[in-house]
Tab-separated table of N, CA and C in Angstrom:
chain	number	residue	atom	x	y	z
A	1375	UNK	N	141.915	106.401	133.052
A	1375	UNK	CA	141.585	107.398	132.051
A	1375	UNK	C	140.241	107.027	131.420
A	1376	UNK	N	139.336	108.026	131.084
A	1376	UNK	CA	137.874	107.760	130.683
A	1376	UNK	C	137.824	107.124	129.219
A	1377	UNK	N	137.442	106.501	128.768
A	1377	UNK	CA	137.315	106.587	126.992
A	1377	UNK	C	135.671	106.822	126.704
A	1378	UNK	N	135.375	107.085	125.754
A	1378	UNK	CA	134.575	107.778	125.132
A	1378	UNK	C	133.508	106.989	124.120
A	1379	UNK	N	132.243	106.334	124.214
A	1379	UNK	CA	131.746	105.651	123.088
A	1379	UNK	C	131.750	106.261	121.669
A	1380	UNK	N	131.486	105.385	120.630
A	1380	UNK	CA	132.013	105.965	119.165
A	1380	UNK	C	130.471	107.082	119.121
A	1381	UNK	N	129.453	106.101	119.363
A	1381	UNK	CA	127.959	107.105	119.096
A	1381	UNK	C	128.004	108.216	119.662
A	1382	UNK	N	128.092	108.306	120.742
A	1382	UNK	CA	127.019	109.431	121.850
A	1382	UNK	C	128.150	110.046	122.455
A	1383	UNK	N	129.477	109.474	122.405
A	1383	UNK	CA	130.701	110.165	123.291
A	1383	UNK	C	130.221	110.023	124.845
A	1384	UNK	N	129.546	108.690	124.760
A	1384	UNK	CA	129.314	108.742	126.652
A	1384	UNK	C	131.189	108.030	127.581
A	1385	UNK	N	130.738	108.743	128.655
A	1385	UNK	CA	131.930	108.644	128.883
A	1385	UNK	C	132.028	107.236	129.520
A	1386	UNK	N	133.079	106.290	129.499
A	1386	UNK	CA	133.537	105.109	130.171
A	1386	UNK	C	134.408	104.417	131.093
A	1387	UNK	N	134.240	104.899	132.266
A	1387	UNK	CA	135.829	104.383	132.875
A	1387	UNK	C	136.332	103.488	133.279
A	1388	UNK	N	137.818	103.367	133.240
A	1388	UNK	CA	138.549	102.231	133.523
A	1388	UNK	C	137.763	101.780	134.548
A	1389	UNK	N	137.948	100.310	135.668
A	1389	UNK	CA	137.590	99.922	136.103
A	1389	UNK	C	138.171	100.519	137.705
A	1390	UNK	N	139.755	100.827	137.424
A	1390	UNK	CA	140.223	101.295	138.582
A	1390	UNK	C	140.332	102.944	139.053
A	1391	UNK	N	139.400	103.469	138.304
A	1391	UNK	CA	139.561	105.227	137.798
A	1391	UNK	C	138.620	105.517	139.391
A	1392	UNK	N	139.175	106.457	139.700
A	1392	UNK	CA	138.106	107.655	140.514
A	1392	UNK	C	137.502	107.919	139.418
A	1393	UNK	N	135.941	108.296	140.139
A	1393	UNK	CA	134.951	108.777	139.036
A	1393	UNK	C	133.799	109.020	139.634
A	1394	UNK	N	133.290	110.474	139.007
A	1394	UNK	CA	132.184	111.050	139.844
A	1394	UNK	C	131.023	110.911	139.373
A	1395	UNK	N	129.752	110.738	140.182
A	1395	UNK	CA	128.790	110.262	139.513
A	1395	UNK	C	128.150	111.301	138.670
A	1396	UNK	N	128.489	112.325	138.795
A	1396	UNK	CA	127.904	113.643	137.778
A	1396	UNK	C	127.934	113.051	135.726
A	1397	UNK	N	129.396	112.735	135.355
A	1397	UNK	CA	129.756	112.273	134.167
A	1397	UNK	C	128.463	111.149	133.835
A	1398	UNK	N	128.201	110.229	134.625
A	1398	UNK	CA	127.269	109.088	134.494
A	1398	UNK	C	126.040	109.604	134.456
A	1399	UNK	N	125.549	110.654	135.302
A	1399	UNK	CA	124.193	110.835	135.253
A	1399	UNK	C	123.978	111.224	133.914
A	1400	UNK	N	125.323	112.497	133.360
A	1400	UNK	CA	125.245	112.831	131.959
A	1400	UNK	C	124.593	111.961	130.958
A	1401	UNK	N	125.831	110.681	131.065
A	1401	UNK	CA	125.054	109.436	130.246
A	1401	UNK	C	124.144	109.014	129.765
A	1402	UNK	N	123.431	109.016	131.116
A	1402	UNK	CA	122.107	108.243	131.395
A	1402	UNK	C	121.151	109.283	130.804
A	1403	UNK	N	121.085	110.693	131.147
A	1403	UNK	CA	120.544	111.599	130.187
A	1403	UNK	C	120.191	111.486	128.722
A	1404	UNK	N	121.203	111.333	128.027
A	1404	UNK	CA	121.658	111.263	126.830
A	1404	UNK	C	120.887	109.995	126.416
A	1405	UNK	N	121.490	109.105	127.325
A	1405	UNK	CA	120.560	107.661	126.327
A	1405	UNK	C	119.018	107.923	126.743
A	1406	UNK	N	118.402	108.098	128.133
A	1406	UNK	CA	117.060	108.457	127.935
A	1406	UNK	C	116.097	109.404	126.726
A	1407	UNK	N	117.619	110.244	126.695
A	1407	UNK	CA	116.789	111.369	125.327
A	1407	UNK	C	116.533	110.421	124.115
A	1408	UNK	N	118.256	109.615	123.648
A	1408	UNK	CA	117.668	109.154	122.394
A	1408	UNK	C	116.681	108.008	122.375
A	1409	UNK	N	116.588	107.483	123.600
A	1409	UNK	CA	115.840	106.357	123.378
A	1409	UNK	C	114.687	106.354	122.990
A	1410	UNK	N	113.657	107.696	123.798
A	1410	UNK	CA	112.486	108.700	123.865
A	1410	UNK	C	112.345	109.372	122.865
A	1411	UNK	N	113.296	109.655	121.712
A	1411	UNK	CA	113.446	109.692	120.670
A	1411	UNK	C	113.129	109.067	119.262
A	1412	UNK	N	113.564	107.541	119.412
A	1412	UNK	CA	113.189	106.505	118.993
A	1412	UNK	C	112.355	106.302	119.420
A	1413	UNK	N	111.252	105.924	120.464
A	1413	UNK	CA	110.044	105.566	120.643
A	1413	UNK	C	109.295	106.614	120.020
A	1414	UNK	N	109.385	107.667	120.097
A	1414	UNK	CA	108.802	109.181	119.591
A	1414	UNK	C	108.375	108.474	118.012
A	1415	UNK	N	109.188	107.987	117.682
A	1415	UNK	CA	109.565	107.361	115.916
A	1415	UNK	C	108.976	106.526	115.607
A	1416	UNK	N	109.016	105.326	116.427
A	1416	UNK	CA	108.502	103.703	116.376
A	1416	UNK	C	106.706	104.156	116.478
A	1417	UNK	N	106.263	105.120	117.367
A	1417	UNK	CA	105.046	105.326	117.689
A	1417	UNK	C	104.812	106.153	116.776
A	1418	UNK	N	105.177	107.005	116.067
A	1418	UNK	CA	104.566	107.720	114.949
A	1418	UNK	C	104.361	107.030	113.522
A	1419	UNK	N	105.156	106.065	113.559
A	1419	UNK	CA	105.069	105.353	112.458
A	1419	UNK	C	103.896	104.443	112.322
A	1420	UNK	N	103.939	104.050	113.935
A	1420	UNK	CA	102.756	102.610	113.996
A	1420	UNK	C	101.278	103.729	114.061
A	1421	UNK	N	101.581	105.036	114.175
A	1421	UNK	CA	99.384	105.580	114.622
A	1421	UNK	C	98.904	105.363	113.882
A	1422	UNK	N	99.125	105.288	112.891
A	1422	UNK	CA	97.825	105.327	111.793
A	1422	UNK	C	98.030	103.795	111.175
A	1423	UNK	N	98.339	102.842	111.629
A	1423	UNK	CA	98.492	101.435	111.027
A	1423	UNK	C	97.010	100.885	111.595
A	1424	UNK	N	95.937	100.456	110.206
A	1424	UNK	CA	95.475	99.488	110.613
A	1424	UNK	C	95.563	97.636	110.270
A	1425	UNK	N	95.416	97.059	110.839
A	1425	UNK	CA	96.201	95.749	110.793
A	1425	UNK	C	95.076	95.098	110.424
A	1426	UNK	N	95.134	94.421	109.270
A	1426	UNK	CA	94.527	93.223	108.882
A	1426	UNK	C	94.581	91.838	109.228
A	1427	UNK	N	93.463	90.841	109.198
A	1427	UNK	CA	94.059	89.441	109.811
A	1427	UNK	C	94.165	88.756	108.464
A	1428	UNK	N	95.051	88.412	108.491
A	1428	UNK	CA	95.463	87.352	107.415
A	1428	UNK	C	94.250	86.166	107.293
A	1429	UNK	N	93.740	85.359	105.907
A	1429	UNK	CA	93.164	84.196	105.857
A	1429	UNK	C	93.820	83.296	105.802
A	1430	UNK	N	94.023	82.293	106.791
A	1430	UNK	CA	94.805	81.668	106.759
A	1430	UNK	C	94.556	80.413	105.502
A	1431	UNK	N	95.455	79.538	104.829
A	1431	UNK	CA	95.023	78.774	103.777
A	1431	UNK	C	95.656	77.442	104.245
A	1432	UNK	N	95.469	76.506	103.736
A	1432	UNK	CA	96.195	75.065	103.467
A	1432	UNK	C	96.283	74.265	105.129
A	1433	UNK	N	95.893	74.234	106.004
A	1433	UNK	CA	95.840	73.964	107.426
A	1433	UNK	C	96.498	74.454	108.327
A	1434	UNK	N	96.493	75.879	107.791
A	1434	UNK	CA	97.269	76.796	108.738
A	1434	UNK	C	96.525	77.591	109.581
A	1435	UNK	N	96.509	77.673	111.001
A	1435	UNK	CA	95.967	78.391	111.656
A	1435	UNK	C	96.474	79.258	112.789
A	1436	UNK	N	95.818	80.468	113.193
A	1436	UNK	CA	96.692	81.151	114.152
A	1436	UNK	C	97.537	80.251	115.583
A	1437	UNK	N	98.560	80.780	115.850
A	1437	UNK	CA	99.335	80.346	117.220
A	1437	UNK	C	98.558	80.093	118.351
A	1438	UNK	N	97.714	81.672	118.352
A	1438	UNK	CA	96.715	81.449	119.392
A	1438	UNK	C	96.690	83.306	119.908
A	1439	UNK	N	96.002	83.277	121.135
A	1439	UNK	CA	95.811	84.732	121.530
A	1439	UNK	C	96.696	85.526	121.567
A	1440	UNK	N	97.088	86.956	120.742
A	1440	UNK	CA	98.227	87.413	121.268
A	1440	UNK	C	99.012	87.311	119.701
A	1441	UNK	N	99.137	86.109	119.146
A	1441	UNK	CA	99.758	85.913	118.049
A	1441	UNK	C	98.351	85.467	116.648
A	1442	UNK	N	97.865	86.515	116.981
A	1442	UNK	CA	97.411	86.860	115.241
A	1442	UNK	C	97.460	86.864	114.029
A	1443	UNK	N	97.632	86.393	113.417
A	1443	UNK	CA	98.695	86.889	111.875
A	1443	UNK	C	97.753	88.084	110.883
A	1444	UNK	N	98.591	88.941	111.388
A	1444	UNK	CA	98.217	90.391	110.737
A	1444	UNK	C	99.090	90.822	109.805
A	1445	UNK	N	98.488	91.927	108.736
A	1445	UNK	CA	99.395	92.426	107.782
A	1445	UNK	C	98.582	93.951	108.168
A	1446	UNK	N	99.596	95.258	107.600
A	1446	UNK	CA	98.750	96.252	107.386
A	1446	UNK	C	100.024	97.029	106.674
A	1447	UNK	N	99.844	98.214	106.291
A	1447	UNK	CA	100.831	99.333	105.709
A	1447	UNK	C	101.171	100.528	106.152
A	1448	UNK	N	102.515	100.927	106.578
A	1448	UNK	CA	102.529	102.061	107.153
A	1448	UNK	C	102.455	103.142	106.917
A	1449	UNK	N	102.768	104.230	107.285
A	1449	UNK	CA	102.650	105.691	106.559
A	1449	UNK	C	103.835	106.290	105.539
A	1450	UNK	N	104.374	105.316	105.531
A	1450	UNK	CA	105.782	105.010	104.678
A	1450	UNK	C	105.479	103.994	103.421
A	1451	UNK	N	104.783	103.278	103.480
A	1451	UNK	CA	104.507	102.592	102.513
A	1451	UNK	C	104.963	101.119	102.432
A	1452	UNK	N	105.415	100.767	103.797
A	1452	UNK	CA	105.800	100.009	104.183
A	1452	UNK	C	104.980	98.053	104.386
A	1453	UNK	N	105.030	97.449	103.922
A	1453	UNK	CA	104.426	96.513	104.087
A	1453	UNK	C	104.873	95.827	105.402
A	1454	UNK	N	103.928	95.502	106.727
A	1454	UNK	CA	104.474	94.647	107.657
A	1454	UNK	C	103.955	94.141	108.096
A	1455	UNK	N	104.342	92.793	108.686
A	1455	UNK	CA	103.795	91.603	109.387
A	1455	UNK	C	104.035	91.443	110.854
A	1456	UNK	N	103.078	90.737	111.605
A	1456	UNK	CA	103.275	89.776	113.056
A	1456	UNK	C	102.062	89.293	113.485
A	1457	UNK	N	102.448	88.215	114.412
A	1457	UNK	CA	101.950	86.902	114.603
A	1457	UNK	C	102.791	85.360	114.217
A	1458	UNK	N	101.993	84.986	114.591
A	1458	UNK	CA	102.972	83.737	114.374
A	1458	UNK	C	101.486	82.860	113.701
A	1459	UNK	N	101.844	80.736	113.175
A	1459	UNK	CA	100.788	80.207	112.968
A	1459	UNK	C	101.357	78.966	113.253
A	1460	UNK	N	100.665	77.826	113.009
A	1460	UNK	CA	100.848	76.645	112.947
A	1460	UNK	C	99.782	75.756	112.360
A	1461	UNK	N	100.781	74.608	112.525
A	1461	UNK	CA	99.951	73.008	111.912
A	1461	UNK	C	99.281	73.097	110.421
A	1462	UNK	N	100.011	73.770	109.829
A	1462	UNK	CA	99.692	73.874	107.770
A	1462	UNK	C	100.189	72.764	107.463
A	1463	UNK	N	100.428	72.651	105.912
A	1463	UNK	CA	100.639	71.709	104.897
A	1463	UNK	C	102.687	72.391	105.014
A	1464	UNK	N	103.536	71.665	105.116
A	1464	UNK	CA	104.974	71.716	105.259
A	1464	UNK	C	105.692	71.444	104.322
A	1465	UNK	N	104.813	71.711	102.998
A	1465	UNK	CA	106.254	71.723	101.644
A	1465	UNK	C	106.590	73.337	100.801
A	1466	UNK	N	107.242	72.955	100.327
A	1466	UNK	CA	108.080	74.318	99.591
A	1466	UNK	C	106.648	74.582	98.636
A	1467	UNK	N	106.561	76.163	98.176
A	1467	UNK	CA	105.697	76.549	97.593
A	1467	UNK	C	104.075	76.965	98.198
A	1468	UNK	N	103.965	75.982	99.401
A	1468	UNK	CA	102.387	76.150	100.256
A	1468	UNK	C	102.062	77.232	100.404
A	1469	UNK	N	101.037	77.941	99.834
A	1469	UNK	CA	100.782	79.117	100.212
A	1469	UNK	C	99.894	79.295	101.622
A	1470	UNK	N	100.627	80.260	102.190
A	1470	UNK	CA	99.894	81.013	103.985
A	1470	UNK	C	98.637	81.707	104.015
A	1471	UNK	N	98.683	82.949	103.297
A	1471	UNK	CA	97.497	83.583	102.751
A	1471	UNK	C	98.151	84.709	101.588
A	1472	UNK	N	97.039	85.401	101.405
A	1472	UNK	CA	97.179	85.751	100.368
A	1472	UNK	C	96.982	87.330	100.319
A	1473	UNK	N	97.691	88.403	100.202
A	1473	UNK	CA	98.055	89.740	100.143
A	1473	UNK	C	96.829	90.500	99.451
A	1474	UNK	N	96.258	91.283	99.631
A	1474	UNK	CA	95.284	92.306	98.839
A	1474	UNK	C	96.392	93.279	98.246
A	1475	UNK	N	95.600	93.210	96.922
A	1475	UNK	CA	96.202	93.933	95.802
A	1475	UNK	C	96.374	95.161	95.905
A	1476	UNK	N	96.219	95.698	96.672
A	1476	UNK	CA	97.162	97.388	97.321
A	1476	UNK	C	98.245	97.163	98.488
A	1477	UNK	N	98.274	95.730	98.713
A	1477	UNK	CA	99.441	95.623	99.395
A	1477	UNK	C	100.524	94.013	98.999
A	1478	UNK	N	100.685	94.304	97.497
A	1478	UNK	CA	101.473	93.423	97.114
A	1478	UNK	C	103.154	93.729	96.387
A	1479	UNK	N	103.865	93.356	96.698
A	1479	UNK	CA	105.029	93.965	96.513
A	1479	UNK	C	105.137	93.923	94.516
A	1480	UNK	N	106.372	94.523	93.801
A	1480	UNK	CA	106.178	94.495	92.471
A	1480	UNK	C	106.837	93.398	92.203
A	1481	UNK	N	108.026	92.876	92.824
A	1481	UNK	CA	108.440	91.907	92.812
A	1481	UNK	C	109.280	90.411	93.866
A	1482	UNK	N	109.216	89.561	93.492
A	1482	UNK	CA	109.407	88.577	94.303
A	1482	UNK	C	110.275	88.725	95.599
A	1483	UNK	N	109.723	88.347	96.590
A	1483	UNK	CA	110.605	89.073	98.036
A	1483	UNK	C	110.542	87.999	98.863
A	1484	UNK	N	112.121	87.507	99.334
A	1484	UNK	CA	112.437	86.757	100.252
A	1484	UNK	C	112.567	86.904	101.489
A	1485	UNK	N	112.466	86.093	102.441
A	1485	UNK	CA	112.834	86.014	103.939
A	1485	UNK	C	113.094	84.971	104.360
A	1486	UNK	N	113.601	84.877	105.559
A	1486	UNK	CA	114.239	84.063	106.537
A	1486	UNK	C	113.023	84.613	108.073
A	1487	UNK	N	112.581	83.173	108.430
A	1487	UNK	CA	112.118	83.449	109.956
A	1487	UNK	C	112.567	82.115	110.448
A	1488	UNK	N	111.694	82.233	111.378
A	1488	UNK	CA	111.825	80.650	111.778
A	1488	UNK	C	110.732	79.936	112.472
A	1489	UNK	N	110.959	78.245	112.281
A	1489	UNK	CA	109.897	77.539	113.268
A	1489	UNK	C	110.081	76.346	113.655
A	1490	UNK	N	109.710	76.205	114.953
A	1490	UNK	CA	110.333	75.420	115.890
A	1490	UNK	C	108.975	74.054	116.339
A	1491	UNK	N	109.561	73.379	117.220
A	1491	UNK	CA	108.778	72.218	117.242
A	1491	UNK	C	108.128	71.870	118.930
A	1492	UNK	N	108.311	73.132	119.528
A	1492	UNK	CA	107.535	73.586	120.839
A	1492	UNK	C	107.272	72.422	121.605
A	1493	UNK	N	108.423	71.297	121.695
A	1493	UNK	CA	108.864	70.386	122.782
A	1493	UNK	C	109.558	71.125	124.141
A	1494	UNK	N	108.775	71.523	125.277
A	1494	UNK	CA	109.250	72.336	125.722
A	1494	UNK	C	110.531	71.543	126.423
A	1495	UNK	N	111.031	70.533	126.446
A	1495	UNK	CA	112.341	69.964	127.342
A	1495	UNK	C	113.422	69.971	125.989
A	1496	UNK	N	112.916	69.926	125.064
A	1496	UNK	CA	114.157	69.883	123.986
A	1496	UNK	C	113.603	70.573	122.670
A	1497	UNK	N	113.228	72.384	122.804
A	1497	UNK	CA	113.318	73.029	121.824
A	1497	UNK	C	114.074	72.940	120.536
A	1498	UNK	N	113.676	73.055	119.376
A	1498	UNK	CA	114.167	72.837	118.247
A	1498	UNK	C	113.916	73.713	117.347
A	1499	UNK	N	114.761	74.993	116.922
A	1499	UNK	CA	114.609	75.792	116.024
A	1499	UNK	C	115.232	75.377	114.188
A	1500	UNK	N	114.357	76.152	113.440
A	1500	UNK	CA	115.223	76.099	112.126
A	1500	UNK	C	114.593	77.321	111.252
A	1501	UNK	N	115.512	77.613	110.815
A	1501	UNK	CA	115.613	79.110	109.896
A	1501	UNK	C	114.908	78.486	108.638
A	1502	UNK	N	113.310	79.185	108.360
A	1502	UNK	CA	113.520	79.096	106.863
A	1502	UNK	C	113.047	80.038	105.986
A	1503	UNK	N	112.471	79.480	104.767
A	1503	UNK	CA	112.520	80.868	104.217
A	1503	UNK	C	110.887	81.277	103.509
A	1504	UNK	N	110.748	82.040	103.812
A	1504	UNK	CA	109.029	82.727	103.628
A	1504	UNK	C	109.220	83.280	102.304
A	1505	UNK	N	108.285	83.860	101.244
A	1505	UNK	CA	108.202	84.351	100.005
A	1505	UNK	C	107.005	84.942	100.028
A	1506	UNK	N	107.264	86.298	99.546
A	1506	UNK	CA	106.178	87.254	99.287
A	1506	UNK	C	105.930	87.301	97.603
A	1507	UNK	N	104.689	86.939	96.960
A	1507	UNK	CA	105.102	86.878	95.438
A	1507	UNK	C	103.941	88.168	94.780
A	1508	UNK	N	104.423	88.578	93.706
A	1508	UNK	CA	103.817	89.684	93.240
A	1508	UNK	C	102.379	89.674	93.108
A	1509	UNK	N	102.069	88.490	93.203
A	1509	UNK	CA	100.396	87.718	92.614
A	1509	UNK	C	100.233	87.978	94.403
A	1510	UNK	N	100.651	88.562	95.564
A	1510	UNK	CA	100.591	88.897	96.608
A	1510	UNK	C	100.578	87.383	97.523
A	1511	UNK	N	100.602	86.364	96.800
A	1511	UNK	CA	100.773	85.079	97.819
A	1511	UNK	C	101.794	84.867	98.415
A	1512	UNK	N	101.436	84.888	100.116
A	1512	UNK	CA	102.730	84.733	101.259
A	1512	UNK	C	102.591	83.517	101.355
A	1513	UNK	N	103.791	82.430	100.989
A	1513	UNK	CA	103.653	81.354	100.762
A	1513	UNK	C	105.754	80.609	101.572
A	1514	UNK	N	105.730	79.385	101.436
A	1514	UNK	CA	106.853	78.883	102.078
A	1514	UNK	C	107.833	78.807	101.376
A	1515	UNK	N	109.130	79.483	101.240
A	1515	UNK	CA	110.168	78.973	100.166
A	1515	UNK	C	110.644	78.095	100.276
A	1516	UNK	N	110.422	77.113	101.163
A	1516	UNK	CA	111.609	76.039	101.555
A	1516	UNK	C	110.975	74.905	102.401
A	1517	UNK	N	110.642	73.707	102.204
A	1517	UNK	CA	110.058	73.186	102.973
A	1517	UNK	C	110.671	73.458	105.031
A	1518	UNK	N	109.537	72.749	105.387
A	1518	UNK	CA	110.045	72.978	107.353
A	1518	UNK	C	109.941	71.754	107.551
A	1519	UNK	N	110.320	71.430	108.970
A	1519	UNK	CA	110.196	70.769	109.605
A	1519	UNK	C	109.634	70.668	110.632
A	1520	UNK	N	109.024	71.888	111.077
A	1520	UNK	CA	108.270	72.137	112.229
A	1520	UNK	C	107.278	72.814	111.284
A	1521	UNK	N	105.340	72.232	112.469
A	1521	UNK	CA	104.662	73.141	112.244
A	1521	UNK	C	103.749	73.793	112.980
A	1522	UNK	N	104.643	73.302	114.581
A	1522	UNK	CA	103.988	73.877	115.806
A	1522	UNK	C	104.182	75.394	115.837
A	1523	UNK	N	104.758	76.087	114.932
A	1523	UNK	CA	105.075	77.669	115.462
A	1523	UNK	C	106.155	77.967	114.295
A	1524	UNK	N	105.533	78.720	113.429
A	1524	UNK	CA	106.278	79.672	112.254
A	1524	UNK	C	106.115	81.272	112.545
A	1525	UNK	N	107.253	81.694	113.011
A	1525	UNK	CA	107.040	83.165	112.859
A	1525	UNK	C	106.714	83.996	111.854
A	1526	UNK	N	105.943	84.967	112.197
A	1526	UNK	CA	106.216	86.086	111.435
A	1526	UNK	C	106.348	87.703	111.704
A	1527	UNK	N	106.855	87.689	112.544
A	1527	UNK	CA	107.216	88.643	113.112
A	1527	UNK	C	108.589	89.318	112.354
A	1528	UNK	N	108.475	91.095	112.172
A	1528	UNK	CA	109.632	91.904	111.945
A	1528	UNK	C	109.959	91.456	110.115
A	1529	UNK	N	108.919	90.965	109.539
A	1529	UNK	CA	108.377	91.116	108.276
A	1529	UNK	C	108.342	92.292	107.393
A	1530	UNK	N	109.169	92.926	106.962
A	1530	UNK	CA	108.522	94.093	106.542
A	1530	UNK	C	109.010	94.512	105.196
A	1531	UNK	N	108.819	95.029	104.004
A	1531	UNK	CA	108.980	94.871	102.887
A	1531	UNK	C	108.712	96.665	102.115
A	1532	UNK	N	109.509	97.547	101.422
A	1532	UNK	CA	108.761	98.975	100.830
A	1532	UNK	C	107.623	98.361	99.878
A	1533	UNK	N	106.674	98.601	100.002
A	1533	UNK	CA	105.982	99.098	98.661
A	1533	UNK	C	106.038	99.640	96.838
């Protein structure tokens, strides 16, 4: 007997069901639409973003090609980040760089990313925590332990 997903009502069948490939192509329809949908979304949001490079402060410098550390604002009002950095100063409070005053939040804003210690035979991650402060300084909430590679990616904060 078929069952039915909760989202889209695509259909699912048992493992031992006759089943024609018509129902599936349906499927596959359906998720191509919404997916094309969502990109439709993700890309309207990002056209008009221009991306700033962050100054980096305290011995922090970009990852490298590819990983930039950019900020810019969306058409939403959205504050967002990516790139990654490394090899800064590793205590609580260090500030990263520092936000222009049309893109500083009103008040104090936390996160969680992470950064790892890019031993490639024995990777080592740890969650910590980033701070966006109204004075617009993106700075470290929490000391690290790594400072081969701090994300910042999927950063994003309203206005």
């Amino acid at each position: 007997m078929v069952k039915y997903t909760p989202n889209y009502n695509l259909g699912k069948p048992e493992g031992t069901d006759m089943y024609s490939v018509l129902p599936q192509n349906a499927n596959m329809d359906i998720i191509d639409t919404t997916l094309k949908g969502l990109d439709t979304k993700v890309t309207d949001l990002l056209a008009d973003v221009v991306w700033q490079e962050a100054e980096l402060l305290n011995g922090w410098e970009s990852y490298g090609e590819g990983y930039e550390p950019k900020f810019a604002v969306d058409k939403h009002n959205n504050l967002i980040m990516k790139g990654a950095i490394k090899n800064g100063v590793m205590t609580r409070g260090t500030v990263l760089f520092i936000l222009p005053e049309d893109m500083r939040p009103i008040v104090y804003r936390i996160f969680v990313t992470s950064c790892n210690n890019q031993i490639h035979d024995h990777y080592e991650y740890r969650a910590i925590e980033l701070v966006i402060e109204p004075n617009g300084a993106v700075a470290l909430g929490s000391s690290i332990p790594y400072t081969r590679f701090l994300g910042l990616e999927n950063i994003s904060i309203k206005l």
